[in-house]
PDB file of C-alpha atoms and ligand atoms in Angstrom:
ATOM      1  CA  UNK A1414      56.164  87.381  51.592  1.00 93.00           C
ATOM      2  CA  UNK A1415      56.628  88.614  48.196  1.00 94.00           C
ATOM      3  CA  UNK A1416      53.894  86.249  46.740  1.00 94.00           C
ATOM      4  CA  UNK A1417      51.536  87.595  49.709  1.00 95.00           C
ATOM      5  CA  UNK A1418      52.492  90.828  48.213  1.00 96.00           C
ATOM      6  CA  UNK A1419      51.878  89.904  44.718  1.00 96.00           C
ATOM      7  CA  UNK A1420      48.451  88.672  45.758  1.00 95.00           C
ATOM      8  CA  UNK A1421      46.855  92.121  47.167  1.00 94.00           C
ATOM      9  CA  UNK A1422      47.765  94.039  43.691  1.00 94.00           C
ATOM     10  CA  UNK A1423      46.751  97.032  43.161  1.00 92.00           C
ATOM     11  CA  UNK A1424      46.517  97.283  47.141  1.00 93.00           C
ATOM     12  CA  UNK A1425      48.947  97.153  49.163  1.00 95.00           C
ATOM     13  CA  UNK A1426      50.026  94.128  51.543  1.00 96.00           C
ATOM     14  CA  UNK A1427      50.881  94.514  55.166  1.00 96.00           C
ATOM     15  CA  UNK A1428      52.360  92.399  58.267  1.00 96.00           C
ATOM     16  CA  UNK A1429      54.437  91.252  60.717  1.00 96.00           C
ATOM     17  CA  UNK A1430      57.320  88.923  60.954  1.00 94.00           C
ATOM     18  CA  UNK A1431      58.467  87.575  64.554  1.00 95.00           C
ATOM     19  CA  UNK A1432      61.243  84.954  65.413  1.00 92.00           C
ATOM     20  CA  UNK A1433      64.174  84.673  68.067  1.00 84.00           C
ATOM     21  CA  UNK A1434      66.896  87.717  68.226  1.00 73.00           C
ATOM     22  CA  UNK A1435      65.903  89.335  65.033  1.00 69.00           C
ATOM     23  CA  UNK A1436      64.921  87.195  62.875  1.00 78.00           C
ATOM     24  CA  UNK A1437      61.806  86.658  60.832  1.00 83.00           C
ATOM     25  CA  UNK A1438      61.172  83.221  61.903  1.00 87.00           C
ATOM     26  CA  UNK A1439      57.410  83.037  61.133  1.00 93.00           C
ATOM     27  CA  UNK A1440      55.254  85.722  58.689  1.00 93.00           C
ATOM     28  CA  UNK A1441      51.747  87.123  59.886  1.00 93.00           C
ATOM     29  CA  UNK A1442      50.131  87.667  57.292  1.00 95.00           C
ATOM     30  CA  UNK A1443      47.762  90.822  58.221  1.00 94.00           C
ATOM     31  CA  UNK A1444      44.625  92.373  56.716  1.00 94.00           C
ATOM     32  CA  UNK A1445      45.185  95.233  55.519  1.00 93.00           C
ATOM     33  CA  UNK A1446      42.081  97.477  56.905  1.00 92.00           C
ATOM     34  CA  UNK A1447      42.859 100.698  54.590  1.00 90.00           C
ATOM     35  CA  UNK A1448      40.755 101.286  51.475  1.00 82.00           C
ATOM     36  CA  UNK A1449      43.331 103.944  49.921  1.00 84.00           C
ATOM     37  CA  UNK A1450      45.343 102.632  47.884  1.00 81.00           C
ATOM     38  CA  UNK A1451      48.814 103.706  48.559  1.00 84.00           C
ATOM     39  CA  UNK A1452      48.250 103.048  53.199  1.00 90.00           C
ATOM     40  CA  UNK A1453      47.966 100.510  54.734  1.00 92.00           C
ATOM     41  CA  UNK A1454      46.309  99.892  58.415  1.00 92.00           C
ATOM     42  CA  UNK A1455      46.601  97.135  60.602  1.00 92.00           C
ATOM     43  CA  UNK A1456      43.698  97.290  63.596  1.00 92.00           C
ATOM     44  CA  UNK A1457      45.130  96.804  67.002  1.00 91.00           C
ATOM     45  CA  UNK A1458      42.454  93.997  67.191  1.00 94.00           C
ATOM     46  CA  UNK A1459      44.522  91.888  64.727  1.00 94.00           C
ATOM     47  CA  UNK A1460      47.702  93.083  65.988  1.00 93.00           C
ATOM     48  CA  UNK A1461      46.919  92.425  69.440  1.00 94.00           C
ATOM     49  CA  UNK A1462      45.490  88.235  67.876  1.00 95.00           C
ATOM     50  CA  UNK A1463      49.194  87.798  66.320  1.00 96.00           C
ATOM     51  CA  UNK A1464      50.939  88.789  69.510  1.00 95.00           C
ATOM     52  CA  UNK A1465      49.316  86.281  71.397  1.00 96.00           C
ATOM     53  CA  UNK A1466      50.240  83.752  68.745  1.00 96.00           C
ATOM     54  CA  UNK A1467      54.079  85.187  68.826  1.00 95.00           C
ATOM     55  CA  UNK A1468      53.845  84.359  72.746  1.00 95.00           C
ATOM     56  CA  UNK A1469      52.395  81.081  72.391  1.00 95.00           C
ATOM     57  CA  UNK A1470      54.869  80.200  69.846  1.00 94.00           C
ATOM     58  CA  UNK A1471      57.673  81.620  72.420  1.00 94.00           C
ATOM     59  CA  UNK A1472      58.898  84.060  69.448  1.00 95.00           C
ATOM     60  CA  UNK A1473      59.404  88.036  69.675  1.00 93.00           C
ATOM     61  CA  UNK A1474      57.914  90.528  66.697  1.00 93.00           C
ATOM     62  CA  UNK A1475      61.142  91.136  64.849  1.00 93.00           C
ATOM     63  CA  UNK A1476      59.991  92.915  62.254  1.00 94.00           C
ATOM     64  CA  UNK A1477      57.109  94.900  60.423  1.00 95.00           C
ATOM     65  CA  UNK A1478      56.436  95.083  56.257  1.00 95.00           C
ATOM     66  CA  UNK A1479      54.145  96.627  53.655  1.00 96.00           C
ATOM     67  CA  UNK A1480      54.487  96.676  50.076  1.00 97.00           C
ATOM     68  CA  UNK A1481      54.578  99.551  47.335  1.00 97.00           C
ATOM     69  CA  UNK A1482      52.356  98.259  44.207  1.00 96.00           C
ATOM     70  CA  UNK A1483      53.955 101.199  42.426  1.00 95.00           C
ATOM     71  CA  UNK A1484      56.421 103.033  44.139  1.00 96.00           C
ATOM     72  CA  UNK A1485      60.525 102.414  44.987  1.00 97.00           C
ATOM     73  CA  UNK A1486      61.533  99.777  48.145  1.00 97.00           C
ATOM     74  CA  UNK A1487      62.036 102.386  49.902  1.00 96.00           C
ATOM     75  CA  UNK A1488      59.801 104.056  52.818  1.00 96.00           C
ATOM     76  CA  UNK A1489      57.740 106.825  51.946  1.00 95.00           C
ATOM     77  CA  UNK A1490      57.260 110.105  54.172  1.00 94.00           C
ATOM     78  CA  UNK A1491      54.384 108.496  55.566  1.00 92.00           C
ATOM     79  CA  UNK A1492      56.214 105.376  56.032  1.00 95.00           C
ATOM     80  CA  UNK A1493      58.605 107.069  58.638  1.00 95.00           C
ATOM     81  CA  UNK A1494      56.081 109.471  60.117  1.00 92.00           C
ATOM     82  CA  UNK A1495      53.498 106.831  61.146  1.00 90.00           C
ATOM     83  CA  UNK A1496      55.826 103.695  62.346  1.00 89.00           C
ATOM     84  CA  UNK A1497      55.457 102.832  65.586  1.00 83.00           C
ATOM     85  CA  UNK A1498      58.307 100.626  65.811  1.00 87.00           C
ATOM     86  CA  UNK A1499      61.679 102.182  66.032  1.00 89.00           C
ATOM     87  CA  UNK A1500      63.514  99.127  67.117  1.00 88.00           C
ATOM     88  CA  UNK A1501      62.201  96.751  64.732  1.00 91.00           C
ATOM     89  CA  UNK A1502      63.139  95.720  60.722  1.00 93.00           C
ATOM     90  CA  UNK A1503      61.185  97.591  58.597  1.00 95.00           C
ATOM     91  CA  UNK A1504      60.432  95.709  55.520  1.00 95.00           C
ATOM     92  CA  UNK A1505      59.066  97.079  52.197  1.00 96.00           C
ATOM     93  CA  UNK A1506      58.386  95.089  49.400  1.00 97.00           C
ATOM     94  CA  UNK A1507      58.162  96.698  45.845  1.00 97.00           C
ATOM     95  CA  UNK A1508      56.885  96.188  42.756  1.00 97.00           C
ATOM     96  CA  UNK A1509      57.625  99.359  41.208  1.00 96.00           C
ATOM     97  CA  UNK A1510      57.935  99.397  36.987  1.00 96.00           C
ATOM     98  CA  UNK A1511      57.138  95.538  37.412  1.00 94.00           C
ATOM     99  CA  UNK A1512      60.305  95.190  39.411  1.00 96.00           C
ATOM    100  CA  UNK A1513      60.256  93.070  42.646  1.00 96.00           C
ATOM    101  CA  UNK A1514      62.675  94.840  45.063  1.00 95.00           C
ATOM    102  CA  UNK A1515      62.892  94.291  48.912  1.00 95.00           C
ATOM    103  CA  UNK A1516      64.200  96.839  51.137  1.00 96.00           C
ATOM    104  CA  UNK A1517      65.206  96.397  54.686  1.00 95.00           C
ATOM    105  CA  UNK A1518      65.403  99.155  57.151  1.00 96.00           C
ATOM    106  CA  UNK A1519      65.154 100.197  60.494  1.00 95.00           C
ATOM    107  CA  UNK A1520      63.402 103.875  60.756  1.00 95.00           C
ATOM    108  CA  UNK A1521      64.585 105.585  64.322  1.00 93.00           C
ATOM    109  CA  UNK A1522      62.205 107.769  66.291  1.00 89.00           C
ATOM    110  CA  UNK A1523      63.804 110.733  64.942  1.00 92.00           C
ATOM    111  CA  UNK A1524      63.037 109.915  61.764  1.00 91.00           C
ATOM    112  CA  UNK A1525      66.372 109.126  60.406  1.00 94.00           C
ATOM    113  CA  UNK A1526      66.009 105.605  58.282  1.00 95.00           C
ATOM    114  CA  UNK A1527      68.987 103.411  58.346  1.00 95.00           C
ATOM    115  CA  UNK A1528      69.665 100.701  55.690  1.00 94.00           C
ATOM    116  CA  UNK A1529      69.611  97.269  57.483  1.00 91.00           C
ATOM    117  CA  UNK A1530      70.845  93.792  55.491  1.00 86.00           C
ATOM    118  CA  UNK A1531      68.349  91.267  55.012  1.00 81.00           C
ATOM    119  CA  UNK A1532      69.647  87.645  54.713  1.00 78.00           C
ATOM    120  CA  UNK A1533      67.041  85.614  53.269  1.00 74.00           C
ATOM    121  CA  UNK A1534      67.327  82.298  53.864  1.00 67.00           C
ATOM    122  CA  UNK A1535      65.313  78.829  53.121  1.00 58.00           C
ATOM    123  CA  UNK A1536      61.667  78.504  54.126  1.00 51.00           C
TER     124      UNK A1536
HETATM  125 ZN1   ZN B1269      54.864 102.566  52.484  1.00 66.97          ZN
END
């Protein structure tokens, strides 16, 4: 994920991650469709392709990340206005002061954003 990241510098990098009960099993890697540099859009066209992947694959989207080329691992107010996905892990990966730093959270629909772990384990 992080060298997917790396790759769409200066823009940022967006996808999805699905797997069984919560974890990030398998990483979509998704275009992202916004020409501003600090968004990033995902068309319900491609969303809508990786879904029927996740089913086909008999996996669940878990979890949903985006990376800051130059800004903290940490959601922005945008971030936690325009997520559609209370319920899932919210992933952002950073590369603020040419620092890598992941953050893992889960943002509710009331806009509170609660820390979650993220266990990274082997490919
Ligand atoms: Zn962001």
């Amino acid at each position: 994920m992080v060298s997917y990241c790396q790759k769409a510098l200066p823009y940022e990098a967006c996808g999805l991650l699905s797997g069984y009960q919560a974890t990030g099993n398998t990483l979509w890697k998704m275009k992202n469709e916004s020409h501003n540099l600090n968004r990033f859009y995902m068309s319900a066209g491609s969303i809508k392709h990786a879904f029927e992947h996740m089913e086909e694959k008999e996996e669940e989207l878990s979890g949903i990340f985006h990376s800051h080329p130059s800004s903290p691992a940490v959601p922005s107010s945008f971030d936690i206005e325009n997520n559609p996905y209370p319920d899932l892990a919210y992933i952002i990966v950073s590369f603020y002061k040419g620092k890598v730093d992941v953050g893992c959270f889960r943002i509710k629909s009331d806009g509170k954003v609660l820390p979650l772990e993220l266990i990274v384990t082997e490919e």
